[in-house]
CSV table of C-alpha atoms and ligand atoms in Angstrom, one decimal:
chain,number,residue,atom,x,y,z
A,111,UNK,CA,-26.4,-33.6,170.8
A,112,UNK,CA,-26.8,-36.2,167.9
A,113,UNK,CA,-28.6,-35.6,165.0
A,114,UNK,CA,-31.5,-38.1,166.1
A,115,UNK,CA,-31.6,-35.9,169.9
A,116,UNK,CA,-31.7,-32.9,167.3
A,117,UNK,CA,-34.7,-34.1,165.4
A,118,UNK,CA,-36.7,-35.5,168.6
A,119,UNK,CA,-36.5,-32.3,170.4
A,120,UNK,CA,-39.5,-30.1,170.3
A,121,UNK,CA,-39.6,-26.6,171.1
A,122,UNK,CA,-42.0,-24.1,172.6
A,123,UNK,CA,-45.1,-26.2,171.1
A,124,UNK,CA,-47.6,-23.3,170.4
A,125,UNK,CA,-45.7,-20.8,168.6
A,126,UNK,CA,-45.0,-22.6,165.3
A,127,UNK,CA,-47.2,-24.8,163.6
A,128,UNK,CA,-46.3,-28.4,162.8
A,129,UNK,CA,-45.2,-29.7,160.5
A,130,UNK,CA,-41.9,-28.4,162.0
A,131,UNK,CA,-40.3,-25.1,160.6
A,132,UNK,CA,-37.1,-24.8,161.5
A,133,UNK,CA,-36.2,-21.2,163.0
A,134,UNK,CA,-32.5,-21.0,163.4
A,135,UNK,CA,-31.4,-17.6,164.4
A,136,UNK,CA,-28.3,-15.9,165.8
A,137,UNK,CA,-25.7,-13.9,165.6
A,138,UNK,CA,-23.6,-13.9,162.1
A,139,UNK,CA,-20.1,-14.3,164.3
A,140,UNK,CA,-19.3,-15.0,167.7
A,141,UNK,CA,-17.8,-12.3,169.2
A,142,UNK,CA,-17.8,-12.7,173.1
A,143,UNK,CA,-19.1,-15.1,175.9
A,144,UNK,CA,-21.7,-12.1,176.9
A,145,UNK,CA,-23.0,-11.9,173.2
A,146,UNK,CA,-22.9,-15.2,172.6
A,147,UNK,CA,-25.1,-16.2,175.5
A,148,UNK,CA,-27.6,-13.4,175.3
A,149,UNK,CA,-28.3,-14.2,171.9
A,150,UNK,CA,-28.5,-17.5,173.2
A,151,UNK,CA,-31.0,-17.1,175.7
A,152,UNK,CA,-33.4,-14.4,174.3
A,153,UNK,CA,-33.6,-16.5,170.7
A,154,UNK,CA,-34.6,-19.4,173.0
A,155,UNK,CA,-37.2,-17.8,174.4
A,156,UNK,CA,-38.5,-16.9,171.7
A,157,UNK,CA,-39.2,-20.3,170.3
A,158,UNK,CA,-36.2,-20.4,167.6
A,159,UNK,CA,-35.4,-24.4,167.4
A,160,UNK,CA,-31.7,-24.2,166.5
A,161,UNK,CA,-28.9,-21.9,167.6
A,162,UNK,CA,-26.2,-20.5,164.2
A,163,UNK,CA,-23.0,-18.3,165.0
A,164,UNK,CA,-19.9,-18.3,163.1
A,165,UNK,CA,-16.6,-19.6,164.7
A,166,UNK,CA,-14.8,-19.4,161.5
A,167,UNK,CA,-16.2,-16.5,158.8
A,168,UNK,CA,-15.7,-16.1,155.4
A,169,UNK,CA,-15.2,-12.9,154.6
A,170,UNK,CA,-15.0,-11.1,151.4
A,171,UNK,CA,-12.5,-9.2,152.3
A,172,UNK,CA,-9.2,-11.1,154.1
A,173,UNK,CA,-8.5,-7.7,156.5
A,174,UNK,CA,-12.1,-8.0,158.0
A,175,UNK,CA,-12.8,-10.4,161.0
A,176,UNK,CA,-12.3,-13.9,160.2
A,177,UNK,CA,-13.9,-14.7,163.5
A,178,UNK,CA,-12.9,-16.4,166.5
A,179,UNK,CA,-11.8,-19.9,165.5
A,180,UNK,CA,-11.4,-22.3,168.2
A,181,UNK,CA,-12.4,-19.9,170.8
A,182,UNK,CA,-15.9,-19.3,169.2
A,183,UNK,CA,-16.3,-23.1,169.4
A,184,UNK,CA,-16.0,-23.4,172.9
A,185,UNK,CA,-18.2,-20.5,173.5
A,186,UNK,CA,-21.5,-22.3,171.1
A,187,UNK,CA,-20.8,-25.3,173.3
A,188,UNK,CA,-21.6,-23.4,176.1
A,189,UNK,CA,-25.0,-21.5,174.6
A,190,UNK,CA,-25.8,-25.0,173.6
A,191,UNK,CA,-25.2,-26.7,177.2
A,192,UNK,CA,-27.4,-23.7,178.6
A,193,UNK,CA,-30.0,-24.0,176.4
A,194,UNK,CA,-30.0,-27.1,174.6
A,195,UNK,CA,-30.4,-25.3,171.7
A,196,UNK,CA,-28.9,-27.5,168.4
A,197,UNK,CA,-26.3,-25.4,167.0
A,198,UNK,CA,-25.5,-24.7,163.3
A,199,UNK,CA,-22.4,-23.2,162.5
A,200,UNK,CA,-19.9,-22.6,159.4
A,201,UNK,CA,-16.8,-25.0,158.8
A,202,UNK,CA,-14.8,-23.3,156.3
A,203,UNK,CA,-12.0,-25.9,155.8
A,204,UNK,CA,-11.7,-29.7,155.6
A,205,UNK,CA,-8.8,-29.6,158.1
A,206,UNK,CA,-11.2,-28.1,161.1
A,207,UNK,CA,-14.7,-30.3,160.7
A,208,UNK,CA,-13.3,-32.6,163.3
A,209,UNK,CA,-13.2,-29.8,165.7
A,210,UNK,CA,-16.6,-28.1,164.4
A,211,UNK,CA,-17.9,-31.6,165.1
A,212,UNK,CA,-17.5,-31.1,168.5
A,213,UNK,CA,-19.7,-28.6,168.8
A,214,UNK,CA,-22.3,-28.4,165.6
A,215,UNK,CA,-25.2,-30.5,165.7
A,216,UNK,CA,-25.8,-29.4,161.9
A,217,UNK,CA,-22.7,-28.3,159.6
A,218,UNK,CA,-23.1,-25.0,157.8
A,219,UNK,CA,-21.7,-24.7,154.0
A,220,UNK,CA,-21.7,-21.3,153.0
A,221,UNK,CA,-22.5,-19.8,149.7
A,222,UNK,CA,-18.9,-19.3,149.2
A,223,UNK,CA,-18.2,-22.8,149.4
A,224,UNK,CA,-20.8,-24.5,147.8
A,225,UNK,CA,-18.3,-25.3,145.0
A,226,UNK,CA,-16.0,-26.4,147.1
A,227,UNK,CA,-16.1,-30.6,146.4
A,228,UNK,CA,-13.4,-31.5,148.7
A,229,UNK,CA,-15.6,-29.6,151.8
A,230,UNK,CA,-18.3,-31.2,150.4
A,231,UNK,CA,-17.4,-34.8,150.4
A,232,UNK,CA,-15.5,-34.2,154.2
A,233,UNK,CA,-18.7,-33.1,155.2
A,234,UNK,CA,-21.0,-35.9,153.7
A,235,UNK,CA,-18.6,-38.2,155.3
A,236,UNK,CA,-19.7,-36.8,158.8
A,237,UNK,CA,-23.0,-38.2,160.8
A,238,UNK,CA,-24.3,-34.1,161.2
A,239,UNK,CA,-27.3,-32.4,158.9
A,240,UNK,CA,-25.3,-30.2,156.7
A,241,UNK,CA,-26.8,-27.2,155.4
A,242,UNK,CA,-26.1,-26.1,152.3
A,243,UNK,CA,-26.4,-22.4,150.8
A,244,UNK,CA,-26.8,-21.7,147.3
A,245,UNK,CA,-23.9,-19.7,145.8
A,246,UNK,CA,-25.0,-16.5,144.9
A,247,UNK,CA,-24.3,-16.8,141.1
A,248,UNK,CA,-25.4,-20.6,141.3
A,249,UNK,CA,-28.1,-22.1,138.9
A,250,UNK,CA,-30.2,-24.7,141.1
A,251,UNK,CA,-28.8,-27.7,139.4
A,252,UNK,CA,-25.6,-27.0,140.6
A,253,UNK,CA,-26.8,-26.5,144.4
A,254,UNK,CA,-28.5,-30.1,143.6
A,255,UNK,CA,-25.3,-31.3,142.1
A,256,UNK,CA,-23.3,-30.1,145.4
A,257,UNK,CA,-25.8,-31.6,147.3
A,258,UNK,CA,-25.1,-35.1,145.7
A,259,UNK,CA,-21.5,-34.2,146.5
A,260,UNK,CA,-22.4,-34.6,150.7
A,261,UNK,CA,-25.5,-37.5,149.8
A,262,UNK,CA,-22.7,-39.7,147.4
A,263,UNK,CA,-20.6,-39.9,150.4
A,264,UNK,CA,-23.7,-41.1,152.4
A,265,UNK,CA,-24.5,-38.5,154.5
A,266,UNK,CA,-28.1,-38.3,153.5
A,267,UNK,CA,-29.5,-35.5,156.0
A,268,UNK,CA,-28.7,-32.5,153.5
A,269,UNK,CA,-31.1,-28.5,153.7
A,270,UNK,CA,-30.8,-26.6,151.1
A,271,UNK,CA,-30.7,-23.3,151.8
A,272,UNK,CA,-32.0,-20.3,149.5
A,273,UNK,CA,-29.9,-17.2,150.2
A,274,UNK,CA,-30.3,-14.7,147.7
A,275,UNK,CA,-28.4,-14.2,144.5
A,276,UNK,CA,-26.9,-11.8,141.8
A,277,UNK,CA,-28.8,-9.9,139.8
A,278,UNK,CA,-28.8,-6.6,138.0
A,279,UNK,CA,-30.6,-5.1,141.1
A,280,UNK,CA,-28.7,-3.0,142.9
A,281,UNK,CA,-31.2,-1.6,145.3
A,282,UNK,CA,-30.5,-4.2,148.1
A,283,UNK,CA,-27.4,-6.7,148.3
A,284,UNK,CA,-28.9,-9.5,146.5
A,285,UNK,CA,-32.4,-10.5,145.2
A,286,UNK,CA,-33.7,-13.5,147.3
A,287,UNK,CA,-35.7,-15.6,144.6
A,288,UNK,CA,-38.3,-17.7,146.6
A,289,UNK,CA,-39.3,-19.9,143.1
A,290,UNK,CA,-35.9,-21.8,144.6
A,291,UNK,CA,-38.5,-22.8,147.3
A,292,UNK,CA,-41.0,-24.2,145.6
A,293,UNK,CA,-38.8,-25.4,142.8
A,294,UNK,CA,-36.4,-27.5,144.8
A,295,UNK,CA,-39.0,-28.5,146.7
A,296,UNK,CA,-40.7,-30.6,142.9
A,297,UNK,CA,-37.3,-31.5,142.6
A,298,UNK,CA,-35.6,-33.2,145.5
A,299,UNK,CA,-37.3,-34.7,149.0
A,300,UNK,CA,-34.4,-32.3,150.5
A,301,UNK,CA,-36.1,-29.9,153.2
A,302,UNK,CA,-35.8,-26.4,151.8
A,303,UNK,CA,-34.9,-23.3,154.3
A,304,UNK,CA,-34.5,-19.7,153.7
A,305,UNK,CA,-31.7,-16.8,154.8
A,306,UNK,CA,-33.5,-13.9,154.9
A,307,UNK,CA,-30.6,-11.6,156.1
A,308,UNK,CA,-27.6,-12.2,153.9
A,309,UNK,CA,-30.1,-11.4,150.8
A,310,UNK,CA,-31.3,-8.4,152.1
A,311,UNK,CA,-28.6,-6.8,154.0
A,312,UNK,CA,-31.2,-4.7,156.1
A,313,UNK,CA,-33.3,-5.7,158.6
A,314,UNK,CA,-36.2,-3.6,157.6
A,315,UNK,CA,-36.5,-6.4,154.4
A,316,UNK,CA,-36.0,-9.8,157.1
A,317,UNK,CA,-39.4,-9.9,158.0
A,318,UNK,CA,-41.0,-9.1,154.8
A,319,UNK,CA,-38.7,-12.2,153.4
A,320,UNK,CA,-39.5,-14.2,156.0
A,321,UNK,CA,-43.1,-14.1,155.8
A,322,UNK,CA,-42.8,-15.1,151.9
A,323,UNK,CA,-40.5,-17.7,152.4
A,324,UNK,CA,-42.8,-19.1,154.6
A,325,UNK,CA,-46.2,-18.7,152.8
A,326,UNK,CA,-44.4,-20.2,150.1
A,327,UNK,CA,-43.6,-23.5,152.1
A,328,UNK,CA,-40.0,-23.1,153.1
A,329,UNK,CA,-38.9,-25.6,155.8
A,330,UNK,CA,-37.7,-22.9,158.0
A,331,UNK,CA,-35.1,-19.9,158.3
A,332,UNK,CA,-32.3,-18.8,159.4
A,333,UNK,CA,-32.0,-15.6,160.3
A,334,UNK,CA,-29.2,-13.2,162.3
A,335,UNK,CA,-30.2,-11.7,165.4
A,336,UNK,CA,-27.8,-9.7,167.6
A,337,UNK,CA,-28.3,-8.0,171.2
A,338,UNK,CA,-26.7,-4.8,169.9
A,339,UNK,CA,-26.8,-4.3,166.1
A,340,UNK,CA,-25.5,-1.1,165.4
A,341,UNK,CA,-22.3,-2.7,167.5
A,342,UNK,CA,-22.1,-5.8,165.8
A,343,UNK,CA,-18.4,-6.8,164.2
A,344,UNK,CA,-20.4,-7.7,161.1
A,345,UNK,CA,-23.7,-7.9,159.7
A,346,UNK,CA,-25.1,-5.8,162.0
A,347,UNK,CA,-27.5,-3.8,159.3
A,348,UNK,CA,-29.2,-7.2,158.3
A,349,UNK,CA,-29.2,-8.2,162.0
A,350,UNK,CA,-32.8,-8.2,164.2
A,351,UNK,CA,-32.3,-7.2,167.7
A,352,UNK,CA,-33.2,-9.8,170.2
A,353,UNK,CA,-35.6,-7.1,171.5
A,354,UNK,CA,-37.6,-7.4,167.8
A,355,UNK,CA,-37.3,-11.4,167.6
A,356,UNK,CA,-40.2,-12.8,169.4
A,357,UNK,CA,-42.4,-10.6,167.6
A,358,UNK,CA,-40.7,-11.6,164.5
A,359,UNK,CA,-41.4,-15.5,165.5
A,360,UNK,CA,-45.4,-14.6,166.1
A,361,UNK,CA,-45.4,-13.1,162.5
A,362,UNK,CA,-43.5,-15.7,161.1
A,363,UNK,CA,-45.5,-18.5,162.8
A,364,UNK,CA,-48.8,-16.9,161.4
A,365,UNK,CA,-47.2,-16.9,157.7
A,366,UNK,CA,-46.1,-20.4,158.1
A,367,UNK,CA,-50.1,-21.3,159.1
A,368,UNK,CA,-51.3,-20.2,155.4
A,369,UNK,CA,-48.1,-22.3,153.9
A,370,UNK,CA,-49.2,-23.6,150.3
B,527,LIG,C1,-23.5,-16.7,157.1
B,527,LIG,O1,-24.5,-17.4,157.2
B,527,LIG,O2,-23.0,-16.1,158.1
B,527,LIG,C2,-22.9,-16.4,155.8
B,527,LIG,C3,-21.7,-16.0,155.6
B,527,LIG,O3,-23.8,-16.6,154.8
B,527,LIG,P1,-23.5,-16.9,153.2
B,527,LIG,O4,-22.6,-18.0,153.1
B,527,LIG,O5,-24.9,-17.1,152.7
B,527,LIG,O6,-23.0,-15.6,152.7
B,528,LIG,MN1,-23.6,-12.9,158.3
Protein backbone atom coordinates (compact mmCIF):
# COMPACT_ATOMS: atom_id res chain seq x y z
CA UNK A 1 0.00 0.00 0.00
CA UNK A 2 1.52 3.45 -0.77
CA UNK A 3 1.50 6.24 1.42
CA UNK A 4 -1.22 8.10 -0.64
CA UNK A 5 -3.61 4.41 -0.53
CA UNK A 6 -2.59 4.87 3.32
CA UNK A 7 -3.91 8.30 3.74
CA UNK A 8 -7.22 7.74 1.52
CA UNK A 9 -8.26 4.80 3.41
CA UNK A 10 -11.03 5.33 5.92
CA UNK A 11 -11.87 3.11 8.60
CA UNK A 12 -14.91 2.05 10.62
CA UNK A 13 -16.41 5.75 10.05
CA UNK A 14 -18.44 6.07 13.38
CA UNK A 15 -16.11 5.17 16.01
CA UNK A 16 -13.54 7.99 15.75
CA UNK A 17 -14.29 11.43 15.16
CA UNK A 18 -12.75 13.32 12.20
CA UNK A 19 -10.47 15.03 11.89
CA UNK A 20 -8.64 11.59 11.68
CA UNK A 21 -6.91 10.17 14.81
CA UNK A 22 -4.65 7.73 14.04
CA UNK A 23 -5.07 4.39 16.34
CA UNK A 24 -2.21 2.18 15.59
CA UNK A 25 -2.20 -0.74 17.91
CA UNK A 26 -0.49 -4.22 18.04
CA UNK A 27 1.55 -6.41 19.38
CA UNK A 28 5.28 -4.99 20.59
CA UNK A 29 7.05 -8.12 18.52
CA UNK A 30 5.89 -10.54 16.15
CA UNK A 31 6.10 -13.72 17.49
CA UNK A 32 4.03 -16.27 15.39
CA UNK A 33 1.70 -16.40 12.31
CA UNK A 34 -1.35 -17.22 14.96
CA UNK A 35 -0.47 -14.07 17.07
CA UNK A 36 0.23 -12.10 14.52
CA UNK A 37 -3.10 -12.52 12.71
CA UNK A 38 -5.35 -12.50 15.75
CA UNK A 39 -3.92 -9.31 16.73
CA UNK A 40 -4.56 -8.48 13.33
CA UNK A 41 -7.95 -9.16 13.02
CA UNK A 42 -9.51 -8.32 16.45
CA UNK A 43 -7.56 -4.60 16.39
CA UNK A 44 -9.31 -4.28 12.98
CA UNK A 45 -12.39 -4.72 14.23
CA UNK A 46 -12.13 -2.66 16.47
CA UNK A 47 -11.60 0.37 14.37
CA UNK A 48 -7.60 0.82 14.91
CA UNK A 49 -6.52 2.50 11.43
CA UNK A 50 -2.92 1.17 11.23
CA UNK A 51 -1.39 -2.19 12.14
CA UNK A 52 2.52 -1.87 14.44
CA UNK A 53 4.58 -5.10 15.29
CA UNK A 54 8.21 -5.46 15.53
CA UNK A 55 10.24 -7.63 13.02
CA UNK A 56 13.43 -6.30 14.31
CA UNK A 57 13.43 -5.17 18.28
CA UNK A 58 15.69 -3.24 20.10
CA UNK A 59 16.21 -4.48 23.17
CA UNK A 60 17.94 -3.21 26.13
CA UNK A 61 19.38 -6.09 26.86
CA UNK A 62 21.34 -8.11 23.78
CA UNK A 63 20.32 -11.78 25.45
CA UNK A 64 16.52 -10.87 25.28
CA UNK A 65 14.57 -11.43 21.92
CA UNK A 66 15.75 -9.37 19.15
CA UNK A 67 12.69 -10.54 17.28
CA UNK A 68 12.01 -12.36 14.23
CA UNK A 69 13.77 -10.48 11.46
CA UNK A 70 12.94 -11.43 8.04
CA UNK A 71 10.43 -13.88 9.12
CA UNK A 72 8.31 -11.30 11.06
CA UNK A 73 8.26 -9.31 7.81
CA UNK A 74 6.64 -11.81 5.91
CA UNK A 75 4.19 -12.49 8.59
CA UNK A 76 2.92 -8.27 8.78
CA UNK A 77 2.57 -8.67 4.99
CA UNK A 78 0.18 -11.18 5.56
CA UNK A 79 -1.97 -9.29 8.50
CA UNK A 80 -1.77 -6.53 6.12
CA UNK A 81 -3.06 -8.50 2.87
CA UNK A 82 -6.00 -9.85 5.28
CA UNK A 83 -6.96 -6.84 6.55
CA UNK A 84 -5.69 -4.01 4.67
CA UNK A 85 -4.56 -2.63 7.65
CA UNK A 86 -1.33 -0.04 6.95
CA UNK A 87 1.39 -1.40 8.93
CA UNK A 88 4.07 0.48 11.01
CA UNK A 89 6.91 -1.34 12.06
CA UNK A 90 10.61 -0.71 13.48
CA UNK A 91 13.76 -0.76 11.10
CA UNK A 92 16.60 -0.76 13.34
CA UNK A 93 19.43 -0.54 10.69
CA UNK A 94 20.20 1.24 7.49
CA UNK A 95 21.26 -2.04 5.82
CA UNK A 96 17.48 -3.66 6.26
CA UNK A 97 14.94 -0.48 5.25
CA UNK A 98 14.96 -1.95 1.77
CA UNK A 99 13.41 -5.04 3.09
CA UNK A 100 11.23 -3.17 5.78
CA UNK A 101 10.03 -1.37 2.70
CA UNK A 102 8.48 -4.14 1.56
CA UNK A 103 6.22 -4.46 4.02
CA UNK A 104 5.79 -1.03 6.13
CA UNK A 105 3.50 1.46 4.80
CA UNK A 106 5.02 3.92 7.65
CA UNK A 107 8.71 3.44 9.01
CA UNK A 108 9.03 3.30 12.78
CA UNK A 109 12.24 5.03 14.53
CA UNK A 110 12.44 4.14 17.93
CA UNK A 111 13.44 6.10 20.88
CA UNK A 112 16.66 4.39 20.89
CA UNK A 113 17.46 5.59 17.55
CA UNK A 114 16.35 8.87 17.34
CA UNK A 115 20.02 9.99 17.42
CA UNK A 116 20.84 7.88 15.05
CA UNK A 117 21.58 10.48 11.76
CA UNK A 118 22.64 7.87 9.36
CA UNK A 119 18.98 5.84 10.09
CA UNK A 120 17.58 9.06 9.88
CA UNK A 121 18.77 10.37 6.53
CA UNK A 122 18.24 6.42 4.96
CA UNK A 123 14.92 6.83 6.10
CA UNK A 124 14.07 10.43 4.80
CA UNK A 125 15.41 9.17 1.60
CA UNK A 126 12.49 6.62 1.44
CA UNK A 127 8.67 7.55 -0.02
CA UNK A 128 6.97 5.93 3.61
CA UNK A 129 5.63 8.23 6.66
CA UNK A 130 8.32 7.72 9.21
CA UNK A 131 7.46 7.91 12.69
CA UNK A 132 9.60 9.21 15.02
CA UNK A 133 9.80 8.65 18.92
CA UNK A 134 11.29 10.97 21.27
CA UNK A 135 14.37 9.52 23.01
CA UNK A 136 13.58 9.15 26.48
CA UNK A 137 16.32 11.63 27.78
CA UNK A 138 15.67 13.88 24.66
CA UNK A 139 14.77 17.73 24.94
CA UNK A 140 12.15 18.56 22.09
CA UNK A 141 14.43 20.45 20.05
CA UNK A 142 16.43 17.61 19.41
CA UNK A 143 13.34 15.31 18.33
CA UNK A 144 12.71 18.55 15.92
CA UNK A 145 16.29 18.47 14.97
CA UNK A 146 16.08 14.57 14.09
CA UNK A 147 13.10 15.22 12.45
CA UNK A 148 14.85 17.79 10.00
CA UNK A 149 17.30 14.88 9.70
CA UNK A 150 14.35 12.64 7.61
CA UNK A 151 12.52 16.22 6.12
CA UNK A 152 16.32 17.57 4.78
CA UNK A 153 16.49 14.50 2.83
CA UNK A 154 12.95 15.29 1.46
CA UNK A 155 10.90 12.90 2.93
CA UNK A 156 8.45 15.33 4.26
CA UNK A 157 5.64 13.00 5.84
CA UNK A 158 7.37 12.79 9.42
CA UNK A 159 4.90 11.94 13.21
CA UNK A 160 6.35 12.72 16.06
CA UNK A 161 5.77 10.52 18.57
CA UNK A 162 5.65 11.37 22.40
CA UNK A 163 6.75 8.31 24.41
CA UNK A 164 7.47 9.00 27.79
CA UNK A 165 10.83 10.06 29.26
CA UNK A 166 13.25 10.04 32.28
CA UNK A 167 12.58 11.48 35.27
CA UNK A 168 13.32 11.10 38.99
CA UNK A 169 9.92 9.13 39.19
CA UNK A 170 10.30 5.82 39.82
CA UNK A 171 6.79 4.76 40.38
CA UNK A 172 6.17 3.73 36.74
CA UNK A 173 8.82 3.14 33.88
CA UNK A 174 8.84 6.58 32.50
CA UNK A 175 6.70 9.77 33.00
CA UNK A 176 4.78 10.46 29.71
CA UNK A 177 4.76 14.39 29.52
CA UNK A 178 1.73 15.38 27.33
CA UNK A 179 3.01 19.44 27.20
CA UNK A 180 5.23 17.53 24.18
CA UNK A 181 1.64 17.49 22.65
CA UNK A 182 0.60 20.68 22.66
CA UNK A 183 4.04 22.05 22.47
CA UNK A 184 5.23 20.47 19.25
CA UNK A 185 2.12 20.95 18.04
CA UNK A 186 2.91 25.50 18.29
CA UNK A 187 6.05 24.43 16.93
CA UNK A 188 6.04 22.35 13.84
CA UNK A 189 2.83 21.49 11.30
CA UNK A 190 4.22 17.75 12.08
CA UNK A 191 1.14 15.59 13.25
CA UNK A 192 1.77 14.65 16.90
CA UNK A 193 0.94 10.91 18.23
CA UNK A 194 1.28 9.39 21.57
CA UNK A 195 2.65 5.76 23.03
CA UNK A 196 0.91 5.19 25.81
CA UNK A 197 2.44 1.72 26.70
CA UNK A 198 6.21 2.00 26.57
CA UNK A 199 5.70 5.14 29.16
CA UNK A 200 3.70 3.37 31.39
CA UNK A 201 4.72 -0.18 31.39
CA UNK A 202 1.24 -1.30 32.78
CA UNK A 203 -1.73 -1.57 31.21
CA UNK A 204 -3.87 -0.38 34.04
CA UNK A 205 -2.06 3.37 33.15
CA UNK A 206 -2.80 2.88 28.87
CA UNK A 207 -6.06 4.05 29.08
CA UNK A 208 -5.76 6.73 31.56
CA UNK A 209 -2.84 8.10 29.06
CA UNK A 210 -4.73 7.64 26.22
CA UNK A 211 -7.67 9.57 27.13
CA UNK A 212 -5.20 12.61 28.01
CA UNK A 213 -3.26 12.44 25.05
CA UNK A 214 -6.23 12.67 23.33
CA UNK A 215 -8.15 15.46 25.14
CA UNK A 216 -5.05 17.18 24.74
CA UNK A 217 -5.17 17.08 20.82
CA UNK A 218 -2.73 14.27 20.01
CA UNK A 219 -3.09 13.07 16.29
CA UNK A 220 -3.50 9.58 17.49
CA UNK A 221 -1.79 6.53 19.40
CA UNK A 222 -0.08 3.80 19.23
CA UNK A 223 -0.68 1.44 21.59
CA UNK A 224 0.36 -2.56 22.17
CA UNK A 225 -2.28 -4.94 22.29
CA UNK A 226 -1.66 -8.79 22.48
CA UNK A 227 -4.15 -11.88 22.45
CA UNK A 228 -2.43 -13.33 25.50
CA UNK A 229 -0.56 -10.83 27.63
CA UNK A 230 0.64 -12.62 30.49
CA UNK A 231 2.35 -14.90 27.52
CA UNK A 232 3.75 -12.28 25.59
CA UNK A 233 7.81 -12.57 24.71
CA UNK A 234 7.85 -8.94 25.72
CA UNK A 235 5.92 -6.12 26.86
CA UNK A 236 3.28 -8.10 27.94
CA UNK A 237 2.58 -5.94 31.33
CA UNK A 238 1.96 -2.70 29.18
CA UNK A 239 0.09 -4.77 26.64
CA UNK A 240 -4.13 -4.50 26.41
CA UNK A 241 -5.68 -7.79 25.50
CA UNK A 242 -7.55 -7.78 22.34
CA UNK A 243 -10.47 -8.79 24.58
CA UNK A 244 -10.19 -5.00 26.34
CA UNK A 245 -9.48 -3.07 22.93
CA UNK A 246 -12.70 -2.17 21.49
CA UNK A 247 -13.77 -0.82 24.62
CA UNK A 248 -10.56 1.01 24.81
CA UNK A 249 -11.29 2.51 21.15
CA UNK A 250 -15.12 3.71 22.50
CA UNK A 251 -13.24 5.52 25.46
CA UNK A 252 -10.68 6.86 23.42
CA UNK A 253 -12.96 8.02 20.57
CA UNK A 254 -15.20 9.94 23.29
CA UNK A 255 -11.82 11.68 24.69
CA UNK A 256 -10.80 12.56 21.21
CA UNK A 257 -14.62 14.36 20.74
CA UNK A 258 -13.70 17.00 23.67
CA UNK A 259 -10.04 17.48 21.90
CA UNK A 260 -8.85 21.28 22.69
C1 LIG B 1 8.28 -0.16 20.40
O1 LIG B 1 7.44 0.63 19.94
O2 LIG B 1 8.14 -1.39 20.32
C2 LIG B 1 9.46 0.38 21.11
C3 LIG B 1 10.55 -0.36 21.28
O3 LIG B 1 9.29 1.62 21.55
P1 LIG B 1 10.36 2.72 22.03
O4 LIG B 1 11.31 2.89 20.90
O5 LIG B 1 9.51 3.92 22.30
O6 LIG B 1 11.00 2.18 23.29
MN1 LIG C 1 7.19 -2.76 23.21
Amino acid sequence: MTATELKARTHPPDILPRPRFELIAGPCAVESRSQVLETARAVDEAGATMFRGGAYKPRTSPYSFQGLGHAGLELLHEAKLETGLPVVTEVLDPRDIEKVLEVADVLQIGARNMHNYALLAEAGRTDRPVLLKRGFSSTLDELLMSAEYILKEGNDEVILCERGIRTFESAYRFTLDLMAIPVLKQRTHLPVIVDPSHAAGDRALVLPLSLAAAAAGADGVIVEVHPDPEHAVCDGAQSLSTAEFPEYVQRVGEARAVAV
